[in-house]
Amino acid sequence: DYSIGMVSFNSDGSEDTNFKAPDEIVNVRKIILQPDGKIIIIGNLGKTSIARLNSDGSFDSSFNAQVNTDQFFAVQTAVLQSDGKIVIAGNFDTVNGIPRNKLARINTDGSLDEGFNASNGLPEDNYNELSVFKQPNEKIIIAGRYAGISQNESKIDLALLNADGSLDNSFICQASLLPDGGIAFIINSVQTQTDGKILITGGFLTDKNISAITRLNANGSIDATFNPGIGAVGAFEGTTINQALIEDSGKIVLLGNFEYYHSIDVTGITSRHIVRINTDGSVDTSFDKDVIDIGNINGGTIQTDRKILVGGRSIVRLIAGVNLGLTSAEMKQNILIYPNPVKNTLTVKSKTPISEIEIYNNIGQKISHQKDDFLEKNINMQSFSSGIYFVKITSDKKTEVRKIIKD
């Protein structure tokens, strides 16, 4: 027997036993945390496909949105606006009994916002590929293969909606501007940068083993200053960039199912599902690309402390590229590091041969690298500046990261 639902974790990774989600929840596709601590969830939730939970996991009875109750995944995605209203998209034609075709906005209590009406909705062939993304100015980008705002308008891959749901005609992006003309392209992520430019990532629905990434100017035209080469490349069909995370510096972390980025010759990089790129689309070689291998990475987030949380077959946390997860209890018992804090010489001892020791500063830059087979190693840290460092130790094909302080 097994169960599918929701679980909450404390900041140290332990389970939050005060959180108990209702048993009716079968499958959750998206979670949105409100500023007040309440939680919007989307998925197969029993009698509905969108609901709101209290901070303890119980259903919030003040929220009631019925969206095609005969469809398990009638609502497929949503964005929360600053006023608390929620724009939803998916495979539905009514919200609380009122006709709405695949796109709607609901109020904070779950009732339909009848002032938001995206013309006649979207064409029938787009129901399972529609996504919505909020811009900083509260306008909404809708994205999907053959997406259009009404049956009478030309079909486009991206559209920009005003606050009332009407089409922003100043946004000029056409399908022909997107990779492969947009015909076989599915969009997974749309991110608006602080300069207003729009980063788009996704994949192809054909037998191509390349994954697409492009950047638009604020008006929808192609940004000619961004050059990602051939994008992300994989060995098999299904290659995709699932998500793009934009750091405060403007650099971009790409997550997905791919093996290489930019090219497959010496100018490219073996990426293994994660890579960080510069603002012009080139590879950021300071990012440690070999720190994790958890298979395809489905998504992630950048925490306020700049650490990067990513998830695939498991969940790991990185600090600017240094893996802070997947440490076994056995390794903790086998490896001894002292003194900590350290002033001059750091000693690393292990019961099993150590093949590699790397030291990173607190912004993820590798500043020391020792590669050999040894049971004990003394590392001279006298010239290091005072502060926090991370020691990455590889032994018997396992890796552990320890935090140390340099006086």
Coordinates of C-alpha atoms in Angstrom, one line a residue:
D1 CA 0.0 0.0 0.0
Y2 CA 1.1 3.6 -0.6
S3 CA -0.4 7.0 -0.3
I4 CA 0.1 10.2 -2.3
G5 CA -0.6 13.6 -0.9
M6 CA 1.3 16.4 0.9
V7 CA 3.9 16.6 3.6
S8 CA 5.6 19.7 5.2
F9 CA 9.3 19.9 6.2
N10 CA 11.0 22.0 8.8
S11 CA 14.0 24.1 7.7
D12 CA 16.4 21.3 8.8
G13 CA 14.7 18.8 6.5
S14 CA 12.8 16.9 9.3
E15 CA 9.1 16.3 8.9
D16 CA 6.7 18.9 10.3
T17 CA 4.4 16.7 12.4
N18 CA 2.0 19.7 13.1
F19 CA 1.0 19.6 9.4
K20 CA -1.7 17.1 8.4
A21 CA -3.1 17.3 4.9
P22 CA -6.7 15.9 4.3
D23 CA -6.9 12.3 3.1
E24 CA -9.0 13.4 0.1
I25 CA -5.9 14.8 -1.6
V26 CA -4.7 12.2 -4.2
N27 CA -2.2 14.1 -6.3
V28 CA -0.8 17.7 -6.0
R29 CA 0.6 19.3 -9.1
K30 CA 1.3 22.8 -7.8
I31 CA 1.6 24.5 -4.5
I32 CA 1.4 28.3 -4.0
L33 CA 2.1 29.8 -0.6
Q34 CA 0.2 33.0 0.3
P35 CA 1.7 35.8 2.4
D36 CA -0.7 34.9 5.2
G37 CA 0.7 31.4 5.4
K38 CA -2.3 29.7 3.8
I39 CA -1.6 27.3 0.9
I40 CA -3.2 27.1 -2.5
I41 CA -3.0 23.6 -4.1
I42 CA -3.8 22.3 -7.5
G43 CA -4.3 18.7 -8.6
N44 CA -6.6 15.8 -8.0
L45 CA -8.1 16.9 -4.7
G46 CA -11.1 14.6 -4.5
K47 CA -14.1 16.8 -5.3
T48 CA -12.2 19.7 -6.9
S49 CA -8.9 20.5 -8.6
I50 CA -8.1 23.7 -6.7
A51 CA -8.4 24.3 -3.0
R52 CA -6.8 26.3 -0.1
L53 CA -5.3 24.9 3.0
N54 CA -4.8 26.5 6.4
S55 CA -1.2 26.5 7.7
D56 CA -1.8 23.3 9.6
G57 CA -2.9 21.5 6.4
S58 CA -6.6 21.5 6.9
F59 CA -9.0 22.7 4.2
D60 CA -9.9 26.4 4.4
S61 CA -13.7 26.4 4.5
S62 CA -13.8 30.1 3.5
F63 CA -12.5 29.2 0.0
N64 CA -14.8 27.5 -2.4
A65 CA -14.0 27.2 -6.1
Q66 CA -15.7 24.5 -8.1
V67 CA -14.1 24.0 -11.5
N68 CA -15.4 21.1 -13.6
T69 CA -15.7 18.6 -10.8
D70 CA -15.8 15.7 -13.2
Q71 CA -12.2 16.4 -14.3
F72 CA -9.4 15.3 -12.0
F73 CA -7.0 17.9 -13.3
A74 CA -9.4 20.6 -14.6
V75 CA -7.1 23.3 -13.2
Q76 CA -3.6 22.6 -14.4
T77 CA -1.7 25.8 -13.3
A78 CA -2.3 29.1 -11.6
V79 CA -0.6 32.3 -10.5
L80 CA -1.3 34.4 -7.4
Q81 CA -1.6 38.1 -7.9
S82 CA -0.6 40.8 -5.4
D83 CA -4.2 41.5 -4.5
G84 CA -4.8 37.8 -3.6
K85 CA -6.8 36.9 -6.7
I86 CA -5.8 33.8 -8.6
V87 CA -5.5 33.4 -12.4
I88 CA -6.2 29.7 -13.3
A89 CA -5.7 27.8 -16.6
G90 CA -6.5 24.3 -17.6
N91 CA -9.2 22.0 -19.2
F92 CA -12.4 23.5 -17.9
D93 CA -15.4 25.4 -19.3
T94 CA -17.2 26.5 -16.1
V95 CA -16.1 28.0 -12.8
N96 CA -18.8 27.8 -10.1
G97 CA -21.3 27.1 -12.9
I98 CA -20.4 30.2 -14.9
P99 CA -19.0 29.6 -18.4
R100 CA -15.3 30.2 -18.7
N101 CA -13.1 28.5 -21.4
K102 CA -9.8 27.3 -20.0
L103 CA -8.8 30.6 -18.5
A104 CA -10.3 32.5 -15.5
R105 CA -9.6 34.5 -12.4
I106 CA -11.0 33.8 -9.0
N107 CA -11.4 36.0 -6.0
T108 CA -9.8 35.4 -2.6
D109 CA -12.9 33.4 -1.5
G110 CA -12.9 31.2 -4.6
S111 CA -15.8 33.0 -6.4
L112 CA -15.3 33.9 -10.0
D113 CA -14.0 37.3 -10.8
E114 CA -16.4 38.2 -13.6
G115 CA -14.5 41.4 -14.5
F116 CA -11.7 39.2 -15.9
N117 CA -12.7 37.6 -19.2
A118 CA -10.0 36.7 -21.8
S119 CA -12.3 37.1 -24.9
N120 CA -13.7 33.8 -26.0
G121 CA -11.0 31.7 -24.4
L122 CA -8.5 29.4 -26.0
P123 CA -8.8 27.0 -29.0
E124 CA -9.8 23.4 -28.1
D125 CA -6.5 21.9 -29.1
N126 CA -4.5 23.7 -26.5
Y127 CA -6.1 22.5 -23.3
N128 CA -3.3 20.3 -22.0
E129 CA -0.4 22.6 -22.7
L130 CA -1.5 26.0 -21.4
S131 CA 0.6 27.8 -18.8
V132 CA 0.2 31.2 -17.2
F133 CA 3.0 33.4 -15.9
K134 CA 2.7 36.7 -13.9
Q135 CA 4.9 39.7 -14.8
P136 CA 6.1 42.2 -12.1
N137 CA 3.5 44.7 -13.5
E138 CA 0.7 42.2 -12.8
K139 CA 0.1 41.5 -16.5
I140 CA -0.2 37.8 -17.4
I141 CA 1.7 35.9 -20.1
I142 CA -0.2 32.9 -21.4
A143 CA 1.9 30.3 -23.2
G144 CA 1.1 27.1 -25.0
R145 CA 1.3 25.4 -28.3
Y146 CA -1.1 27.0 -30.7
A147 CA -2.3 29.4 -28.0
G148 CA -4.7 32.2 -28.9
I149 CA -7.1 34.4 -27.1
S150 CA -10.1 33.9 -29.3
Q151 CA -11.2 31.6 -32.1
N152 CA -11.1 34.6 -34.5
E153 CA -7.5 35.7 -33.9
S154 CA -4.4 34.2 -35.4
K155 CA -2.9 31.4 -33.3
I156 CA 0.2 32.5 -31.5
D157 CA 2.5 30.8 -28.9
L158 CA 2.7 33.6 -26.5
A159 CA 0.2 36.3 -25.6
L160 CA 0.2 39.1 -23.0
L161 CA -3.0 40.0 -21.1
N162 CA -3.9 43.2 -19.4
A163 CA -5.3 43.3 -15.9
D164 CA -8.9 42.8 -17.1
G165 CA -8.0 39.8 -19.3
S166 CA -8.0 41.7 -22.6
L167 CA -5.2 41.2 -25.1
D168 CA -2.2 43.6 -25.0
N169 CA -1.7 44.3 -28.7
S170 CA 1.7 45.9 -28.1
F171 CA 3.2 42.4 -27.5
I172 CA 4.2 41.2 -30.9
C173 CA 5.6 37.7 -30.4
Q174 CA 4.5 35.3 -33.1
A175 CA 5.0 31.5 -33.4
S176 CA 7.5 32.0 -36.2
L177 CA 9.9 33.8 -33.8
L178 CA 10.2 30.8 -31.4
P179 CA 12.5 27.9 -31.9
D180 CA 11.4 25.6 -34.8
G181 CA 8.7 28.1 -35.6
G182 CA 6.9 27.1 -32.4
I183 CA 5.2 24.2 -34.2
A184 CA 6.7 21.4 -32.1
F185 CA 7.7 23.5 -29.2
I186 CA 6.3 23.3 -25.7
I187 CA 7.0 26.0 -23.2
N188 CA 7.8 24.9 -19.6
S189 CA 9.1 28.2 -18.1
V190 CA 8.6 31.9 -18.7
Q191 CA 10.6 34.3 -16.5
T192 CA 10.6 38.1 -16.6
Q193 CA 13.9 39.6 -15.8
T194 CA 14.3 42.9 -13.9
D195 CA 15.1 44.7 -17.2
G196 CA 11.7 43.5 -18.6
K197 CA 13.2 40.9 -20.9
I198 CA 11.4 37.5 -21.0
L199 CA 13.3 34.2 -20.8
I200 CA 11.6 31.2 -22.3
T201 CA 12.6 27.6 -21.9
G202 CA 11.0 24.3 -23.0
G203 CA 11.5 21.4 -25.3
F204 CA 10.4 19.9 -28.6
L205 CA 7.5 17.5 -29.1
T206 CA 9.2 15.9 -32.2
D207 CA 12.0 13.4 -32.2
K208 CA 14.6 16.1 -31.8
N209 CA 17.0 15.6 -28.8
I210 CA 17.7 19.3 -28.3
S211 CA 15.9 21.6 -25.9
A212 CA 15.0 25.2 -26.6
I213 CA 15.8 28.4 -24.8
T214 CA 15.3 31.9 -26.1
R215 CA 14.9 35.4 -24.8
L216 CA 12.5 38.1 -25.9
N217 CA 12.5 41.9 -25.4
A218 CA 9.7 43.4 -23.4
N219 CA 7.6 43.9 -26.6
G220 CA 7.9 40.2 -27.7
S221 CA 10.7 40.7 -30.3
I222 CA 13.7 38.4 -30.2
D223 CA 16.7 39.6 -28.0
A224 CA 19.7 39.5 -30.4
T225 CA 22.1 40.0 -27.5
F226 CA 21.3 36.5 -26.0
N227 CA 23.1 33.6 -27.6
P228 CA 22.6 30.1 -26.0
G229 CA 24.1 28.3 -29.0
I230 CA 22.1 25.2 -29.7
G231 CA 20.6 25.2 -26.2
A232 CA 20.5 22.1 -24.1
V233 CA 21.3 18.8 -25.7
G234 CA 20.4 15.2 -24.5
A235 CA 21.1 11.7 -25.7
F236 CA 17.5 10.7 -26.2
E237 CA 14.1 12.1 -27.0
G238 CA 12.4 14.0 -24.2
T239 CA 15.3 16.5 -23.7
T240 CA 13.9 19.5 -22.0
I241 CA 14.7 22.5 -19.9
N242 CA 12.1 22.3 -17.1
Q243 CA 12.8 25.5 -15.3
A244 CA 15.0 28.6 -15.3
L245 CA 16.0 30.3 -12.0
I246 CA 17.2 33.9 -12.2
E247 CA 19.7 34.9 -9.6
D248 CA 20.1 38.5 -8.2
S249 CA 23.3 38.8 -10.3
G250 CA 21.3 38.2 -13.5
K251 CA 22.9 34.8 -14.0
I252 CA 20.5 32.0 -14.9
V253 CA 20.4 28.4 -13.5
L254 CA 18.8 26.0 -16.0
L255 CA 17.2 22.7 -14.7
G256 CA 15.9 19.8 -16.7
N257 CA 16.7 16.6 -18.6
F258 CA 19.8 17.3 -20.7
E259 CA 23.5 16.3 -20.9
Y260 CA 25.2 19.3 -22.6
Y261 CA 24.6 23.0 -23.0
H262 CA 25.4 25.5 -25.8
S263 CA 27.1 22.9 -28.0
I264 CA 28.5 19.4 -28.0
D265 CA 32.1 20.3 -29.0
V266 CA 34.8 21.8 -26.8
T267 CA 33.0 25.1 -26.5
G268 CA 30.1 23.4 -24.8
I269 CA 29.8 21.9 -21.3
T270 CA 28.8 18.6 -19.9
S271 CA 25.9 19.7 -17.7
R272 CA 24.1 16.7 -16.3
H273 CA 20.7 18.3 -15.9
I274 CA 21.9 21.6 -14.3
V275 CA 24.0 24.5 -15.7
R276 CA 24.4 28.2 -14.8
I277 CA 24.7 30.7 -17.7
N278 CA 25.7 34.3 -18.0
T279 CA 23.3 37.1 -19.0
D280 CA 24.4 36.8 -22.6
G281 CA 23.6 33.0 -22.8
S282 CA 27.2 31.8 -22.5
V283 CA 28.2 29.1 -19.9
D284 CA 29.3 30.3 -16.4
T285 CA 32.3 28.1 -15.9
S286 CA 32.6 29.1 -12.2
F287 CA 29.6 27.0 -11.4
D288 CA 30.5 23.5 -10.2
K289 CA 28.6 21.3 -12.8
D290 CA 29.7 18.0 -11.3
V291 CA 28.3 18.4 -7.7
I292 CA 25.1 16.4 -8.1
D293 CA 23.6 13.6 -10.2
I294 CA 20.1 12.9 -9.1
G295 CA 18.8 12.2 -12.6
N296 CA 16.4 14.5 -14.4
I297 CA 15.7 17.7 -12.4
N298 CA 12.1 18.7 -12.5
G299 CA 12.3 22.0 -10.7
G300 CA 13.8 24.1 -8.0
T301 CA 14.0 27.4 -6.2
I302 CA 16.5 30.0 -5.0
Q303 CA 16.2 30.6 -1.2
T304 CA 16.8 34.0 0.4
D305 CA 20.2 32.9 1.5
R306 CA 21.2 32.2 -2.1
K307 CA 21.2 28.4 -1.7
I308 CA 19.5 26.5 -4.5
L309 CA 17.0 23.8 -3.8
V310 CA 16.5 21.3 -6.6
G311 CA 14.3 18.2 -6.9
G312 CA 14.3 15.1 -9.1
R313 CA 14.5 11.5 -7.8
S314 CA 15.5 13.2 -4.5
I315 CA 15.9 16.7 -3.1
V316 CA 19.3 18.4 -2.6
R317 CA 20.4 21.8 -1.7
L318 CA 23.3 23.7 -3.3
I319 CA 25.3 26.7 -2.3
A320 CA 26.2 28.5 -5.5
G321 CA 26.9 25.1 -7.0
V322 CA 28.2 23.2 -4.0
N323 CA 26.1 20.2 -3.1
L324 CA 24.9 20.4 0.5
G325 CA 22.8 17.2 0.4
L326 CA 23.1 13.4 0.0
T327 CA 25.5 13.0 2.9
S328 CA 25.3 9.6 4.5
A329 CA 25.5 8.8 8.2
E330 CA 28.3 6.4 7.5
M331 CA 30.4 9.1 5.9
K332 CA 29.9 11.4 8.9
Q333 CA 31.2 8.6 11.2
N334 CA 34.2 7.8 8.9
I335 CA 35.5 11.3 8.4
L336 CA 37.0 13.6 11.0
I337 CA 37.9 17.3 10.3
Y338 CA 39.7 19.5 12.8
P339 CA 40.2 22.0 14.2
N340 CA 37.0 24.0 13.5
P341 CA 37.4 27.0 13.7
V342 CA 40.8 26.7 12.0
K343 CA 43.6 29.3 12.0
N344 CA 46.5 27.7 10.1
T345 CA 46.3 24.0 9.3
L346 CA 43.1 21.9 8.7
T347 CA 43.4 18.2 9.1
V348 CA 41.1 15.7 7.3
K349 CA 41.1 12.1 8.4
S350 CA 39.1 9.2 7.1
K351 CA 38.7 5.4 7.7
T352 CA 38.4 4.9 4.0
P353 CA 40.8 6.4 1.3
I354 CA 39.9 9.9 0.3
S355 CA 40.2 10.5 -3.5
E356 CA 39.5 14.3 -3.5
I357 CA 39.2 17.3 -1.3
E358 CA 37.8 20.6 -2.6
I359 CA 37.3 23.8 -0.6
Y360 CA 34.7 26.5 -1.6
N361 CA 34.2 30.0 -0.2
N362 CA 30.7 31.1 0.8
I363 CA 29.7 32.3 -2.7
G364 CA 30.6 28.9 -4.3
Q365 CA 34.0 29.6 -5.8
K366 CA 36.4 26.7 -5.7
I367 CA 39.7 27.9 -4.0
S368 CA 41.5 24.7 -3.2
H369 CA 41.7 21.2 -4.8
Q370 CA 43.5 18.2 -3.5
K371 CA 43.3 15.0 -5.6
D372 CA 45.0 11.7 -4.4
D373 CA 44.4 8.6 -2.4
F374 CA 45.1 9.3 1.3
L375 CA 43.7 8.6 4.8
E376 CA 44.9 11.8 6.3
K377 CA 45.6 15.2 4.7
N378 CA 46.9 18.5 6.2
I379 CA 45.7 21.6 4.4
N380 CA 47.4 24.9 4.9
M381 CA 44.8 27.6 5.3
Q382 CA 47.0 30.3 6.7
S383 CA 46.5 32.5 3.6
F384 CA 42.7 32.2 3.6
S385 CA 40.6 35.2 4.6
S386 CA 38.5 34.9 7.7
G387 CA 35.0 33.6 7.1
I388 CA 32.9 30.5 6.3
Y389 CA 34.2 27.8 3.9
F390 CA 32.8 24.4 2.7
V391 CA 35.0 21.4 2.4
K392 CA 33.8 18.8 -0.1
I393 CA 35.3 15.3 0.5
T394 CA 35.0 12.4 -1.9
S395 CA 35.6 8.9 -0.6
D396 CA 34.6 5.5 -2.1
K397 CA 32.5 7.4 -4.7
K398 CA 30.5 9.1 -2.0
T399 CA 30.6 12.8 -1.2
E400 CA 30.2 14.9 1.9
V401 CA 30.3 18.6 2.5
R402 CA 31.4 20.1 5.9
K403 CA 31.2 23.7 6.9
I404 CA 34.2 25.2 8.6
I405 CA 35.1 28.6 10.0
K406 CA 38.5 30.3 9.3
D407 CA 39.6 32.6 12.1

